[in-house]
CSV table of C-alpha atoms in Angstrom, one decimal:
chain,number,residue,atom,x,y,z
D,76,MET,CA,-0.1,0.0,-0.1
D,77,GLU,CA,0.9,3.6,-0.2
D,78,PHE,CA,0.8,6.2,2.5
D,79,LYS,CA,-2.2,8.4,1.7
D,80,HIS,CA,-1.2,12.2,1.5
D,81,TYR,CA,-3.2,15.0,2.6
D,82,THR,CA,-2.5,18.7,2.0
D,83,GLU,CA,-4.3,21.5,3.7
D,84,LYS,CA,-3.5,25.0,4.8
D,85,THR,CA,-2.6,23.8,8.2
D,86,LEU,CA,-1.5,20.8,10.1
D,87,ASP,CA,-4.6,20.6,12.1
D,88,GLU,CA,-6.8,20.9,9.2
D,89,ALA,CA,-4.9,18.2,7.4
D,90,LEU,CA,-5.0,15.8,10.2
D,91,LYS,CA,-9.0,16.6,10.6
D,92,LYS,CA,-9.3,15.7,6.9
D,93,ALA,CA,-7.4,12.6,7.3
D,94,ALA,CA,-9.2,11.5,10.4
D,95,GLN,CA,-12.5,12.0,8.9
D,96,ASP,CA,-11.4,10.2,5.8
D,97,LYS,CA,-10.5,7.2,7.6
D,98,GLY,CA,-13.4,7.2,10.2
D,99,VAL,CA,-10.9,7.3,13.4
D,100,SER,CA,-10.1,10.2,15.8
D,101,VAL,CA,-7.2,12.6,15.2
D,102,GLU,CA,-5.3,10.8,18.1
D,103,GLU,CA,-5.5,7.5,16.6
D,104,LEU,CA,-3.4,8.8,13.4
D,105,HIS,CA,0.3,8.5,12.7
D,106,TYR,CA,1.9,11.0,10.3
D,107,THR,CA,4.8,12.4,8.7
D,108,ILE,CA,4.9,15.9,7.3
D,109,VAL,CA,6.2,15.6,3.8
D,110,GLU,CA,6.4,19.5,2.8
D,111,GLU,CA,5.3,22.7,4.3
D,112,LYS,CA,5.1,25.8,2.5
D,113,SER,CA,5.0,29.2,4.4
D,114,GLY,CA,3.6,31.1,1.4
D,115,PHE,CA,4.0,34.9,1.0
D,116,LEU,CA,2.1,37.0,3.5
D,117,GLY,CA,0.2,33.9,4.4
D,118,VAL,CA,-0.9,33.2,0.8
D,119,GLY,CA,-0.2,29.8,-0.5
D,120,LYS,CA,0.7,28.3,2.9
D,121,SER,CA,0.0,24.7,2.9
D,122,VAL,CA,1.2,21.6,4.7
D,123,GLU,CA,1.4,18.0,3.2
D,124,ILE,CA,1.3,15.1,5.2
D,125,GLU,CA,1.4,11.3,4.7
D,126,VAL,CA,-0.9,9.4,7.2
D,127,TYR,CA,-1.7,5.8,8.6
D,128,CYS,CA,-4.0,4.7,11.2
D,129,GLU,CA,-3.7,1.1,13.3
D,130,LYS,CA,-6.5,-0.3,10.7
D,131,ASP,CA,-4.1,0.3,7.9
D,132,VAL,CA,-1.7,-1.8,9.4
D,133,GLU,CA,-4.2,-4.4,10.1
D,134,ASN,CA,-5.1,-4.4,6.3
D,135,PHE,CA,-1.5,-4.8,5.0
D,136,LEU,CA,-0.8,-7.8,7.5
D,137,VAL,CA,-4.0,-9.4,6.4
D,138,SER,CA,-3.2,-8.5,2.5
D,139,TYR,CA,0.6,-9.5,2.7
D,140,ILE,CA,-0.2,-12.9,4.3
D,141,GLN,CA,-3.2,-13.6,1.8
D,142,GLN,CA,-1.1,-12.6,-1.1
D,143,TYR,CA,1.6,-15.0,0.2
D,144,PHE,CA,-0.7,-17.9,0.3
D,145,ASP,CA,-2.0,-17.1,-3.1
D,146,ASN,CA,1.4,-17.0,-4.7
D,147,ALA,CA,2.6,-20.3,-2.8
D,148,GLN,CA,-1.1,-22.1,-4.0
D,149,LEU,CA,-2.0,-22.6,-0.3
D,150,ASP,CA,-5.4,-22.5,1.3
D,151,GLY,CA,-5.8,-20.3,4.2
D,152,THR,CA,-7.7,-17.6,6.2
D,153,VAL,CA,-6.4,-15.0,8.2
D,154,THR,CA,-7.8,-13.2,11.3
D,155,ILE,CA,-6.0,-10.5,13.2
D,156,GLU,CA,-6.2,-9.0,16.8
D,157,ASN,CA,-4.9,-5.6,17.5
D,158,ASP,CA,-3.5,-6.0,21.2
D,159,HIS,CA,-2.3,-2.2,21.6
D,160,GLY,CA,-0.3,-1.8,18.7
D,161,PHE,CA,1.0,-5.5,18.8
D,162,TYR,CA,-0.6,-7.7,16.3
D,163,ARG,CA,-1.7,-11.3,17.1
D,164,ILE,CA,-2.5,-13.2,13.9
D,165,THR,CA,-4.4,-16.4,13.7
D,166,VAL,CA,-4.1,-18.4,10.3
D,167,ASP,CA,-6.2,-21.4,9.6
D,168,THR,CA,-4.8,-23.7,6.9
D,169,SER,CA,-4.9,-27.3,5.6
D,170,ASN,CA,-1.3,-27.0,4.9
D,171,ASN,CA,-0.3,-26.4,8.6
D,172,GLY,CA,2.6,-28.9,7.9
D,173,ILE,CA,4.3,-26.8,5.4
D,174,MET,CA,3.5,-23.6,7.3
D,175,ILE,CA,4.9,-24.7,10.7
D,176,GLY,CA,7.8,-26.9,9.7
D,177,LYS,CA,9.9,-28.9,12.0
D,178,GLY,CA,10.2,-27.6,15.5
D,179,GLY,CA,8.3,-24.5,14.4
D,180,LYS,CA,11.1,-23.2,12.2
D,181,SER,CA,9.3,-22.3,9.0
D,182,LEU,CA,6.4,-20.4,11.1
D,183,GLN,CA,9.4,-18.6,13.1
D,184,SER,CA,10.8,-17.7,9.5
D,185,PHE,CA,7.4,-16.5,8.2
D,186,ASN,CA,6.8,-14.4,11.6
D,187,ARG,CA,10.0,-12.5,10.9
D,188,LEU,CA,9.2,-12.0,7.3
D,189,VAL,CA,6.0,-10.7,7.9
D,190,LYS,CA,7.2,-8.4,10.8
D,191,ALA,CA,9.9,-7.3,8.5
D,192,ALA,CA,7.9,-6.2,5.6
D,193,ALA,CA,5.2,-4.4,8.2
D,194,SER,CA,8.0,-2.4,9.9
D,195,ALA,CA,9.6,-1.6,6.2
D,196,GLU,CA,6.1,-0.5,5.1
D,197,PHE,CA,5.1,1.8,8.0
D,198,LYS,CA,8.6,3.1,8.7
D,199,LYS,CA,8.6,1.7,12.6
D,200,ARG,CA,9.0,-1.4,14.5
D,201,VAL,CA,5.7,-3.3,14.0
D,202,GLY,CA,5.0,-6.1,16.8
D,203,VAL,CA,3.7,-9.3,15.0
D,204,LEU,CA,2.9,-12.9,16.4
D,205,ILE,CA,1.5,-15.5,13.8
D,206,ASP,CA,-0.2,-19.0,15.1
D,207,VAL,CA,-1.2,-21.4,12.7
D,208,ASN,CA,-4.1,-23.8,13.8
D,209,GLY,CA,-3.4,-23.2,17.3
D,210,TYR,CA,0.2,-24.7,17.3
D,211,LYS,CA,1.7,-21.8,19.4
D,212,GLU,CA,-0.8,-22.3,22.4
D,213,ASP,CA,0.0,-26.0,22.2
D,214,ARG,CA,3.9,-25.3,22.0
D,215,TYR,CA,3.6,-22.8,24.9
D,216,GLU,CA,2.0,-25.5,27.1
D,217,LYS,CA,4.6,-28.0,26.4
D,218,ILE,CA,7.5,-26.0,27.0
D,219,THR,CA,6.2,-24.2,30.1
D,220,ARG,CA,5.4,-27.9,31.6
D,221,MET,CA,9.0,-28.8,30.6
D,222,ALA,CA,10.4,-25.5,32.0
D,223,VAL,CA,8.6,-26.2,35.4
D,224,ARG,CA,10.1,-29.6,35.8
D,225,VAL,CA,13.5,-27.9,35.1
D,226,ALA,CA,13.1,-25.3,37.6
D,227,LYS,CA,12.1,-27.7,40.4
D,228,ASP,CA,15.4,-29.6,39.6
D,229,VAL,CA,17.2,-26.3,39.8
D,230,ARG,CA,15.6,-25.6,43.2
D,231,ARG,CA,16.5,-29.2,44.5
D,232,THR,CA,20.0,-29.4,43.2
D,233,LYS,CA,20.8,-25.7,43.5
D,234,ILE,CA,22.3,-25.8,40.2
D,235,ASP,CA,21.4,-23.5,37.2
D,236,ALA,CA,20.3,-24.8,34.0
D,237,SER,CA,20.2,-23.5,30.4
D,238,LEU,CA,17.2,-24.5,28.1
D,239,ASP,CA,17.9,-24.7,24.4
D,240,PRO,CA,17.3,-21.5,22.1
D,241,MET,CA,14.0,-20.5,21.2
D,242,PRO,CA,12.2,-17.4,19.8
D,243,ALA,CA,11.1,-14.5,22.1
D,244,ASP,CA,7.6,-15.2,22.5
D,245,GLU,CA,8.5,-18.7,23.9
D,246,ARG,CA,11.0,-17.4,26.2
D,247,LYS,CA,8.3,-15.1,27.4
D,248,ALA,CA,5.9,-17.7,28.0
D,249,ILE,CA,8.6,-19.6,30.2
D,250,HIS,CA,9.5,-16.5,32.1
D,251,ASN,CA,5.6,-15.8,33.1
D,252,ALA,CA,5.2,-19.3,34.1
D,253,LEU,CA,8.3,-19.3,36.3
D,254,ALA,CA,7.8,-15.7,37.5
D,255,ASN,CA,6.0,-16.7,40.8
D,256,MET,CA,8.1,-19.9,41.6
D,257,GLU,CA,10.0,-19.2,45.0
D,258,ASN,CA,13.9,-19.0,44.5
D,259,ILE,CA,13.8,-19.2,40.8
D,260,THR,CA,14.7,-16.6,38.4
D,261,THR,CA,15.1,-16.5,34.7
D,262,GLN,CA,17.3,-14.6,32.3
D,263,SER,CA,17.8,-14.6,28.5
D,264,LYS,CA,21.3,-14.9,27.1
D,265,GLY,CA,23.2,-15.4,23.9
D,266,GLU,CA,22.5,-13.5,20.5
D,267,GLY,CA,20.3,-13.8,17.5
D,268,ALA,CA,19.3,-17.5,16.8
D,269,GLN,CA,21.4,-18.5,20.0
D,270,ARG,CA,19.5,-16.6,22.5
D,271,HIS,CA,18.0,-18.8,25.2
D,272,LEU,CA,16.7,-18.9,28.5
D,273,CYS,CA,18.7,-19.7,31.8
D,274,ILE,CA,16.8,-21.0,34.7
D,275,LEU,CA,18.7,-19.6,37.7
D,276,TYR,CA,18.6,-20.7,41.6
D,277,SER,CA,17.9,-17.5,43.3
D,278,PRO,CA,17.5,-18.0,47.3
D,279,GLY,CA,15.9,-15.6,48.9
D,280,LYS,CA,13.5,-14.8,46.0
D,281,GLU,CA,9.8,-14.5,47.6
D,282,VAL,CA,6.7,-14.8,45.9
D,283,GLU,CA,4.4,-11.7,46.2
């Protein structure tokens, strides 16, 4: 998509026009001033802005993923939830094996692709999490059960443990699951694809 441009005499007028056009409030708009002309004695004064709102981001994400399906000749439907500017996307497809890949690697790569495309389009970091046929929820349940078992061993032996590298959303799920576990803390270590979670014995840590 292309950003829509609005040109009016003042910034306020341009924003009001954009808000009216998009059916949102001025506060919901994200804008950049493209050109500003001061005119001569106030004559010819104008401001040109490019504008988008959260709905534009949602439409871009759905359209981008749907286009990917069409190009790859895969079937799929896309639903999206805007969680305060973080986009949770659910994909239903009969090709879930292709989309998810071994250990979720394909889904992880696809998530990075979509996130990068949206971030480049809107010139800001766009948070995206894609789930295919409920895979992520099942994955969270599986890894948090494993992490609780490891944490209990850490607490019993007083020896810290390192988990295998995993994406940020999975590390966060484990962190949240262990947050209220007495004498246990979690810490992310490593860079890039090697970023992993360490489960640490922390004597004296109390649960609120």
